[in-house]
mmCIF file of C-alpha atoms and ligand atoms in Angstrom:
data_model
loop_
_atom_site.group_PDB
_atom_site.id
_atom_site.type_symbol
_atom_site.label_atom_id
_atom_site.label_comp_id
_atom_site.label_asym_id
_atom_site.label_seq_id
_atom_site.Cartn_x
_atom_site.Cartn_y
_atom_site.Cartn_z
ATOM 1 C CA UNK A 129 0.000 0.000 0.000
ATOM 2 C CA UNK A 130 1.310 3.339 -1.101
ATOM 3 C CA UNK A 131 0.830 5.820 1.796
ATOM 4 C CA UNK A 132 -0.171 9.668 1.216
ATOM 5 C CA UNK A 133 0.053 12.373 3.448
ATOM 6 C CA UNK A 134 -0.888 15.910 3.876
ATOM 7 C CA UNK A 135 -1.694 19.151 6.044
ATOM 8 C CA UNK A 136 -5.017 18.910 4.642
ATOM 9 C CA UNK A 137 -6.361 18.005 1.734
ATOM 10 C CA UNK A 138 -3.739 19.658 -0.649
ATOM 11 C CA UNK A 139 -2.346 16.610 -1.027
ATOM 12 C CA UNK A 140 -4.984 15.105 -3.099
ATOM 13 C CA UNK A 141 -3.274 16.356 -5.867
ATOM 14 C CA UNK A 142 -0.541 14.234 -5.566
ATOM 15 C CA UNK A 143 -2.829 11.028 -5.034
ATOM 16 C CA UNK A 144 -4.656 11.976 -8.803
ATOM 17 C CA UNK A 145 -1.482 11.903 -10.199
ATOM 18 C CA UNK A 146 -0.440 8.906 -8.268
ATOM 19 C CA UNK A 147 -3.806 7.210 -9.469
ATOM 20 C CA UNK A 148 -3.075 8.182 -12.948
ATOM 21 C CA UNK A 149 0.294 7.067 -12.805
ATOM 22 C CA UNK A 150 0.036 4.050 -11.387
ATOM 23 C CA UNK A 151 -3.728 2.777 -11.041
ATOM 24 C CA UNK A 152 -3.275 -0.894 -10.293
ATOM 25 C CA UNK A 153 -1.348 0.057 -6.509
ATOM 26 C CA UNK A 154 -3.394 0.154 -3.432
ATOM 27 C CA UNK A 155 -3.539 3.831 -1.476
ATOM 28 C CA UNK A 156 -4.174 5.796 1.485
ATOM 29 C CA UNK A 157 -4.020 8.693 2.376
ATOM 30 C CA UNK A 158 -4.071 10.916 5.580
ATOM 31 C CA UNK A 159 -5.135 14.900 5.636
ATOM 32 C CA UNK A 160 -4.702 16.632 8.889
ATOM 33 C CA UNK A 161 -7.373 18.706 8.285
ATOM 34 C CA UNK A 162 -8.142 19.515 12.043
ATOM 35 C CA UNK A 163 -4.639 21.085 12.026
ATOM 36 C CA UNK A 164 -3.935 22.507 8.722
ATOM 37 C CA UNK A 165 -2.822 24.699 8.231
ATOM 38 C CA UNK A 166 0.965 23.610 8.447
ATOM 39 C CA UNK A 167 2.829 26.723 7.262
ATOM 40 C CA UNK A 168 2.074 29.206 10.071
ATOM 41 C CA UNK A 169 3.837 26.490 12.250
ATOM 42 C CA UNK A 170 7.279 25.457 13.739
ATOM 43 C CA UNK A 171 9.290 23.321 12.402
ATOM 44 C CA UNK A 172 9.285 21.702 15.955
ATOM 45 C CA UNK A 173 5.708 21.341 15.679
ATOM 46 C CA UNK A 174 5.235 20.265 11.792
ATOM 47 C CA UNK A 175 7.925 17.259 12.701
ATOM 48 C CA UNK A 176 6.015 16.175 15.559
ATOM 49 C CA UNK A 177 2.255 15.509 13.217
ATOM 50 C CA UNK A 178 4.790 14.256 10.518
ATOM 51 C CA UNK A 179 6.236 11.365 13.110
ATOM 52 C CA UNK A 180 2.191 11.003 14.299
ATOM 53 C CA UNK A 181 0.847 10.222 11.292
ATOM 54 C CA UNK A 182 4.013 8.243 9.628
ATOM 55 C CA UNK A 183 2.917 5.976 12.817
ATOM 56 C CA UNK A 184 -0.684 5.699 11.426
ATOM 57 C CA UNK A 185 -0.103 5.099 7.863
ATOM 58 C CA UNK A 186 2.329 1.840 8.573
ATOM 59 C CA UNK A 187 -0.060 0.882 11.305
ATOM 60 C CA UNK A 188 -2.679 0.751 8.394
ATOM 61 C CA UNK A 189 0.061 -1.295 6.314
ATOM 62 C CA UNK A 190 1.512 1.170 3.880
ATOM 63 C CA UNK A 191 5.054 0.264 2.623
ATOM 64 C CA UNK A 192 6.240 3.478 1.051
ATOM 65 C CA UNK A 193 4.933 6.932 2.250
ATOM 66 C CA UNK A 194 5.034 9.816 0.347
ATOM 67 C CA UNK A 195 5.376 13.158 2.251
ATOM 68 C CA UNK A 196 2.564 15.116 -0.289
ATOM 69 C CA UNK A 197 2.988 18.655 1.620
ATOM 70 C CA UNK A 198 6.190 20.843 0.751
ATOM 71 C CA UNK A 199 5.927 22.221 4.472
ATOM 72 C CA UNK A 200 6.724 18.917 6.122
ATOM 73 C CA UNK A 201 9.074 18.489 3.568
ATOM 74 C CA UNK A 202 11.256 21.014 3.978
ATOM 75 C CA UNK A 203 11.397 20.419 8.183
ATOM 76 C CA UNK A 204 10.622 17.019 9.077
ATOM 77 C CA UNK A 205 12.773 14.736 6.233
ATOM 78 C CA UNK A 206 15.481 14.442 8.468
ATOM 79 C CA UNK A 207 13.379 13.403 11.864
ATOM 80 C CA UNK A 208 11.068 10.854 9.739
ATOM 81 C CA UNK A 209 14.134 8.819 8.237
ATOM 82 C CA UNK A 210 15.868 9.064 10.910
ATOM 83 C CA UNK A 211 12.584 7.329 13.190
ATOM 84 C CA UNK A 212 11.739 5.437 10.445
ATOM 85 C CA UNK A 213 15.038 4.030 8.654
ATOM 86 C CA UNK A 214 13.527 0.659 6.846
ATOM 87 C CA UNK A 215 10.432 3.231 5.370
ATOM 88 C CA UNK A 216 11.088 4.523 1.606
ATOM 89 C CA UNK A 217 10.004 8.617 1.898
ATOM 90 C CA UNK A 218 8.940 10.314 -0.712
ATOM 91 C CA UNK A 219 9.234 14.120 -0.366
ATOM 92 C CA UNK A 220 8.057 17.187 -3.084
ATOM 93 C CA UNK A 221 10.793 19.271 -2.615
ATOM 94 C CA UNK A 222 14.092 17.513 -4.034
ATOM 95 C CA UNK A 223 11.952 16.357 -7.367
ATOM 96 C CA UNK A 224 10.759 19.906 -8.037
ATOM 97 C CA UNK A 225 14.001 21.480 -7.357
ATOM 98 C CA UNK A 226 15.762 18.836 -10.147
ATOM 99 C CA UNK A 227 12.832 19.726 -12.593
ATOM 100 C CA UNK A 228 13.499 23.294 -12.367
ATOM 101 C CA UNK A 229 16.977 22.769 -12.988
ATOM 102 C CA UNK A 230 16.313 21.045 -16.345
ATOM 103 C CA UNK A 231 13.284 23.506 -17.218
ATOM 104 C CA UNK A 232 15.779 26.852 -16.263
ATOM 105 C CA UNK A 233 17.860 28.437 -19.360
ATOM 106 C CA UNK A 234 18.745 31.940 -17.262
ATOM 107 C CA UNK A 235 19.378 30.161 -13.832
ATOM 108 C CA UNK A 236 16.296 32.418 -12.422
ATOM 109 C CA UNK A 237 13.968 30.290 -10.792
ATOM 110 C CA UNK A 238 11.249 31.783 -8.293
ATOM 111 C CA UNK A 239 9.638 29.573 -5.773
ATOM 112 C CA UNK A 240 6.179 30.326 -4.132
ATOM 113 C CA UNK A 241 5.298 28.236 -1.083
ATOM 114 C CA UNK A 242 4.383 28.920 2.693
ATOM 115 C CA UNK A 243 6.202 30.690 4.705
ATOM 116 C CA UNK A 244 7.277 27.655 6.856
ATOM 117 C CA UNK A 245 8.891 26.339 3.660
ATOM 118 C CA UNK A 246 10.324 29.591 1.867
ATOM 119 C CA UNK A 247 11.743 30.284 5.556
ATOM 120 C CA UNK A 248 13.271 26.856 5.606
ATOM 121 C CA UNK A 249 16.012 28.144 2.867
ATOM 122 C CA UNK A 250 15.858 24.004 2.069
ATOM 123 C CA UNK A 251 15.853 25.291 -1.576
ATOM 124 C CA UNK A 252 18.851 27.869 -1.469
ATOM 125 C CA UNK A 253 20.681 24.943 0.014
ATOM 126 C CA UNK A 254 19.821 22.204 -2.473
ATOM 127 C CA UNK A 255 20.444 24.522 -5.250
ATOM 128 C CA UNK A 256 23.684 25.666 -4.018
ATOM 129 C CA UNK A 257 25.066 22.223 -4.074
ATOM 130 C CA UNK A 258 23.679 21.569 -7.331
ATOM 131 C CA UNK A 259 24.194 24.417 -9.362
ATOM 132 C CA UNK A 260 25.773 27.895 -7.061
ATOM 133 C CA UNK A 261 24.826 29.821 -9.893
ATOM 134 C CA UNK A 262 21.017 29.289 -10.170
ATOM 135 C CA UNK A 263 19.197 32.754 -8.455
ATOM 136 C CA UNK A 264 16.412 31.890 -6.801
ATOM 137 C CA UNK A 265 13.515 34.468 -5.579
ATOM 138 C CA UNK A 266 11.416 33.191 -2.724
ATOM 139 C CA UNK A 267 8.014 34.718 -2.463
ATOM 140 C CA UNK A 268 5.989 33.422 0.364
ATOM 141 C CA UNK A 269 2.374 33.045 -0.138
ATOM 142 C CA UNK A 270 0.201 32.268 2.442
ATOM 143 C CA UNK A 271 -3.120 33.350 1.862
ATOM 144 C CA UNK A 272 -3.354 30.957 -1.052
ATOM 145 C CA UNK A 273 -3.612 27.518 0.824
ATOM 146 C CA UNK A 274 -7.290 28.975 2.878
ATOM 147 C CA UNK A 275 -8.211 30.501 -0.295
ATOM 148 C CA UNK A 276 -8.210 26.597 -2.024
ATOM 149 C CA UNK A 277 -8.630 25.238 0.964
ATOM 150 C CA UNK A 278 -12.084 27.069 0.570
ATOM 151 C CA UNK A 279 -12.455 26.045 -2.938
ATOM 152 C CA UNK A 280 -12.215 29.908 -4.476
ATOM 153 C CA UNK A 281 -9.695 28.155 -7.462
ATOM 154 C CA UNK A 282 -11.326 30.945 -10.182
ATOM 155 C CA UNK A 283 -12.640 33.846 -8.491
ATOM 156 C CA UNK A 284 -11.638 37.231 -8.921
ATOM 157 C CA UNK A 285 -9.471 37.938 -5.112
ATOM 158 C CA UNK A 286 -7.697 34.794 -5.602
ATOM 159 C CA UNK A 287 -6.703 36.002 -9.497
ATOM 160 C CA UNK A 288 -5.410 39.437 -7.991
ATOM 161 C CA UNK A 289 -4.009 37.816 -5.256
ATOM 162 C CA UNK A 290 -1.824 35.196 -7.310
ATOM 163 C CA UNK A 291 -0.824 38.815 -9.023
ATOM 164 C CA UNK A 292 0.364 40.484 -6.693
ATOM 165 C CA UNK A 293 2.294 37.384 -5.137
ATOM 166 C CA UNK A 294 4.116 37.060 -9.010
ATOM 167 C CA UNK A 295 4.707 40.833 -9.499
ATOM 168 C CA UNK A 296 8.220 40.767 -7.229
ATOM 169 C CA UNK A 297 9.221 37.954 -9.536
ATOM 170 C CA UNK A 298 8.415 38.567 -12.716
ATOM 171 C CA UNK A 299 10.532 41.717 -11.863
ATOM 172 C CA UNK A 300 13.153 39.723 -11.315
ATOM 173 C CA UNK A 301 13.207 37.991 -14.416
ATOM 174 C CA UNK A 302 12.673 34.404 -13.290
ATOM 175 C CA UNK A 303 11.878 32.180 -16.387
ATOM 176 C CA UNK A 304 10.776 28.826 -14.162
ATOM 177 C CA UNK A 305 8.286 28.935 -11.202
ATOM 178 C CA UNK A 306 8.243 26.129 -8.273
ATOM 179 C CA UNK A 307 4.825 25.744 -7.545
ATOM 180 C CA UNK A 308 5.979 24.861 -3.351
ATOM 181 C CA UNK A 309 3.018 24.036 -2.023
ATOM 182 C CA UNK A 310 0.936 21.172 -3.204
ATOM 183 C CA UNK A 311 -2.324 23.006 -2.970
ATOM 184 C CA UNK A 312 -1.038 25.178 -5.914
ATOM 185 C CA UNK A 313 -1.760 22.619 -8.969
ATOM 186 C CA UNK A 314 -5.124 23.103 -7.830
ATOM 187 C CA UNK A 315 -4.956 26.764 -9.040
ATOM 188 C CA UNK A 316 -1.978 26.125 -11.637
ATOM 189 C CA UNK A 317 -4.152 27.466 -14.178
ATOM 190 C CA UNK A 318 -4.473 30.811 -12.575
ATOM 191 C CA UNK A 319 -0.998 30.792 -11.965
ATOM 192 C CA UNK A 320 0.502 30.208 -15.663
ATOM 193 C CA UNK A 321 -2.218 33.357 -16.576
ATOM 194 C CA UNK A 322 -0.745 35.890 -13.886
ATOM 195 C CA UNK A 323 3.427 34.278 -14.843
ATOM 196 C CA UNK A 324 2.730 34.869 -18.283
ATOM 197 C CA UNK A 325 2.854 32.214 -20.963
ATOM 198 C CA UNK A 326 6.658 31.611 -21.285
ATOM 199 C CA UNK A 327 7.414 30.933 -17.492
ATOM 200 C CA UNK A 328 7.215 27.612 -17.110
ATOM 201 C CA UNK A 329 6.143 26.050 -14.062
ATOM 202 C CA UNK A 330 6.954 23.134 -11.919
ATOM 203 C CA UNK A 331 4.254 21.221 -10.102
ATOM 204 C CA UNK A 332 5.262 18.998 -7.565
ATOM 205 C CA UNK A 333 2.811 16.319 -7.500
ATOM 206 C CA UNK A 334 3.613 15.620 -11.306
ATOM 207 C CA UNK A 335 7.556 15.057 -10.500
ATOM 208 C CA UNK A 336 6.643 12.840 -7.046
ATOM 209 C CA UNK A 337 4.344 10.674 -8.522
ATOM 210 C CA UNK A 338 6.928 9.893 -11.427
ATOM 211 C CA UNK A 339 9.284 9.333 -8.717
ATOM 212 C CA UNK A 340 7.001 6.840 -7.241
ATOM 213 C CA UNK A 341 6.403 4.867 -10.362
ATOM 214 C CA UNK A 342 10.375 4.728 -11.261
ATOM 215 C CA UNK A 343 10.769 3.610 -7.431
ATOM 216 C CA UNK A 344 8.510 0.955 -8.031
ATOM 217 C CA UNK A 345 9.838 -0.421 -11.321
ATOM 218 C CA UNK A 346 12.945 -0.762 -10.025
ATOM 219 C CA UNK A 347 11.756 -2.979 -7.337
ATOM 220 C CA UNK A 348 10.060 -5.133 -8.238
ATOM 221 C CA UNK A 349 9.788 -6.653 -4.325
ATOM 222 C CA UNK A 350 8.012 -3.215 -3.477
ATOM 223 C CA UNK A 351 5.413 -4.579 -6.183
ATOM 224 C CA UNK A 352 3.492 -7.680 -4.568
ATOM 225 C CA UNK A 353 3.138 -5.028 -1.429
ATOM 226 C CA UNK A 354 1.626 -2.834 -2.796
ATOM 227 C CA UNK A 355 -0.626 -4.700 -5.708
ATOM 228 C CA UNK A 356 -4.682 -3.695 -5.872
ATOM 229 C CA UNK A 357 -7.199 -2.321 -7.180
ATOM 230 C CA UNK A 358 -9.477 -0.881 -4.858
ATOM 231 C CA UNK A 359 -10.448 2.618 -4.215
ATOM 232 C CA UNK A 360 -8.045 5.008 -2.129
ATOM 233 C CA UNK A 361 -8.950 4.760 1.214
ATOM 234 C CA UNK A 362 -8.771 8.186 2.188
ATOM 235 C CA UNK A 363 -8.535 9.508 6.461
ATOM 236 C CA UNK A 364 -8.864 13.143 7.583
ATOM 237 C CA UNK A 365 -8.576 14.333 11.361
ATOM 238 C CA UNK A 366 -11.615 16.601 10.940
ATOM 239 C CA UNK A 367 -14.512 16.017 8.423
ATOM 240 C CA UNK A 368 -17.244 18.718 7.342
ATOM 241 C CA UNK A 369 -19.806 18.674 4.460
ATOM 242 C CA UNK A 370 -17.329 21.091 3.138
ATOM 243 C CA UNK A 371 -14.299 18.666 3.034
ATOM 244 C CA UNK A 372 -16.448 16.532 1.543
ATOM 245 C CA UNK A 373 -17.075 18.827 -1.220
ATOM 246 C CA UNK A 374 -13.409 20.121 -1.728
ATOM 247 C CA UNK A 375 -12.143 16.363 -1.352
ATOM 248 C CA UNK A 376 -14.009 15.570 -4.446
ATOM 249 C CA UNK A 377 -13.105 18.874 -6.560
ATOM 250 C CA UNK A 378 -9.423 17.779 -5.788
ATOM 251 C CA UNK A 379 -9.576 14.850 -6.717
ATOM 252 C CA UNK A 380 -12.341 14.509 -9.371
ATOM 253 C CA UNK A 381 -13.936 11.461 -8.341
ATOM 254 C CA UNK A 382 -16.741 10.883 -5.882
ATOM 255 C CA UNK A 383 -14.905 9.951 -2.308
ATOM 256 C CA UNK A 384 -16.019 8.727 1.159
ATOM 257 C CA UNK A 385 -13.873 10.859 3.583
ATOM 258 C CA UNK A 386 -13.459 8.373 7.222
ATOM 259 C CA UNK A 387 -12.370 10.430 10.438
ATOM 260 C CA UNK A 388 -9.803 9.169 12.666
ATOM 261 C CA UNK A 389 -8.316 10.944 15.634
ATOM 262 C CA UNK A 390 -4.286 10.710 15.779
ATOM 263 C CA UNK A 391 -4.069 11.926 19.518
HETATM 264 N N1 DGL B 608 -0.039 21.357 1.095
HETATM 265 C C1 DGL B 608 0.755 21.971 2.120
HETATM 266 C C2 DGL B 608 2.136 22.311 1.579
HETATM 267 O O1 DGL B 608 2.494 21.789 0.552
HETATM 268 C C3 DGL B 608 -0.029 23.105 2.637
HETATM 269 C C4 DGL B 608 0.643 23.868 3.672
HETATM 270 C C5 DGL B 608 -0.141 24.249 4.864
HETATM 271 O O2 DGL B 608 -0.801 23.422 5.457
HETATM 272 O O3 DGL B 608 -0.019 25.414 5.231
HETATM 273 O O4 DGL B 608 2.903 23.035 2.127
#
């Protein structure tokens, strides 16, 4: 069983792209949607519900997780292999940084995320080792998660919002944008329209979910593990008709949200 996890329910991007991907494997998935959001939050405190509901997702029997939430991974990578050395993690942040190292031709890349993750520098760092002559602009954005979160993906404040976020780097010339949160893809649309056509952008739940599949096709032992064909089984700490709602606009299939308290 591949297991999913996210602040909330952000996340579900990564799962349609995991279904699409690779249909036949068996997954769950965990939103912490009585905590979300993640990115006002300490690192100290992000690690903690990343340890929590690792616990929970092996309990239920999943043999790889993927860390779907660009907030736990860039804080808690570290703490969860460490706790967890036999797991295979998956994060969002190392895929997207390789894409937009392929996708750059000035070596200007801007990254939008959450504060907790733009203030994590985990970015500067990576692409210092790789390449110390990529720029990178780090914009944070954090009223974007509530306004998805909320399901506002076309309306007219989260279009001048997404504007104003872009303005600082389009000024700066950035020709690649790292979509660093994974509620983004969600409003990627909106996003390419207020970048302009040429920027290209990176969406993380695209470049983990072909990390997944090459992971699994390259062993083969992972395979018999995680073999099915049943729906996702997908948990949330805090259900609403609302959730509900949003769940299903994420992921574009009707879903059956279960609650189940971590604590
Ligand atoms: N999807 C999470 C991320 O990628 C949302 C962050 C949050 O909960 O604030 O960072």
């Amino acid at each position: 069983m591949i297991g999913v996890f996210d602040s909330g329910l952000g996340g579900l991007t990564v799962v349609k792209e995991l279904l699409k991907l690779l249909p036949q494997y068996r997954l769950i998935y965990f939103g912490d949607t009585a905590r979300t959001p993640y990115g006002t939050k300490s690192a100290e405190t992000v690690t903690h519900y990343a340890i929590e509901i690792t616990n929970f997702l092996l309990k239920k029997g999943a043999k790889i997780i993927v860390v779907a939430c660009h907030t736990v991974s860039s804080t808690a990578m570290p703490a969860l292999k460490e706790i967890f050395p036999k797991v295979p993690f998956f994060e969002v942040v190392t895929p997207s940084m390789k894409k937009a190292l392929k996708l750059t031709k000035n070596k200007k890349i801007g990254l939008i995320g959450t504060r907790t993750t733009v203030e994590s520098g985990i970015y500067e760092r990576l692409f210092k080792e790789v390449d110390p002559e990529i720029k990178l602009y780090s914009q944070p954005a954090p009223l974007l998660v509530p306004l998805i979160e909320e399901g506002w993906l076309k309306k007219p404040e989260t279009r001048r919002i997404v504007k104003k976020y872009l303005i600082p780097l389009k000024m700066r010339g950035i020709d690649t944008l790292i979509l660093g949160c994974t509620h983004y893809p969600l409003i990627k649309k909106v996003i390419q329209e207020k970048a302009g056509k040429r920027r290209k952008l990176v969406d993380p739940s695209e470049e983990v979910a072909l990390e997944v599949k090459t992971f699994i096709e390259t062993h083969p032992e992972f395979i018999k593990e995680l073999a099915s064909n049943e729906d996702p089984e997908i948990y949330v700490s805090d259900i609403t008709p609302n959730f509900e709602k949003i769940a299903q606009l994420f992921l574009g299939r009707k879903i059956t949200l279960k609650k189940v308290n971590l604590g």
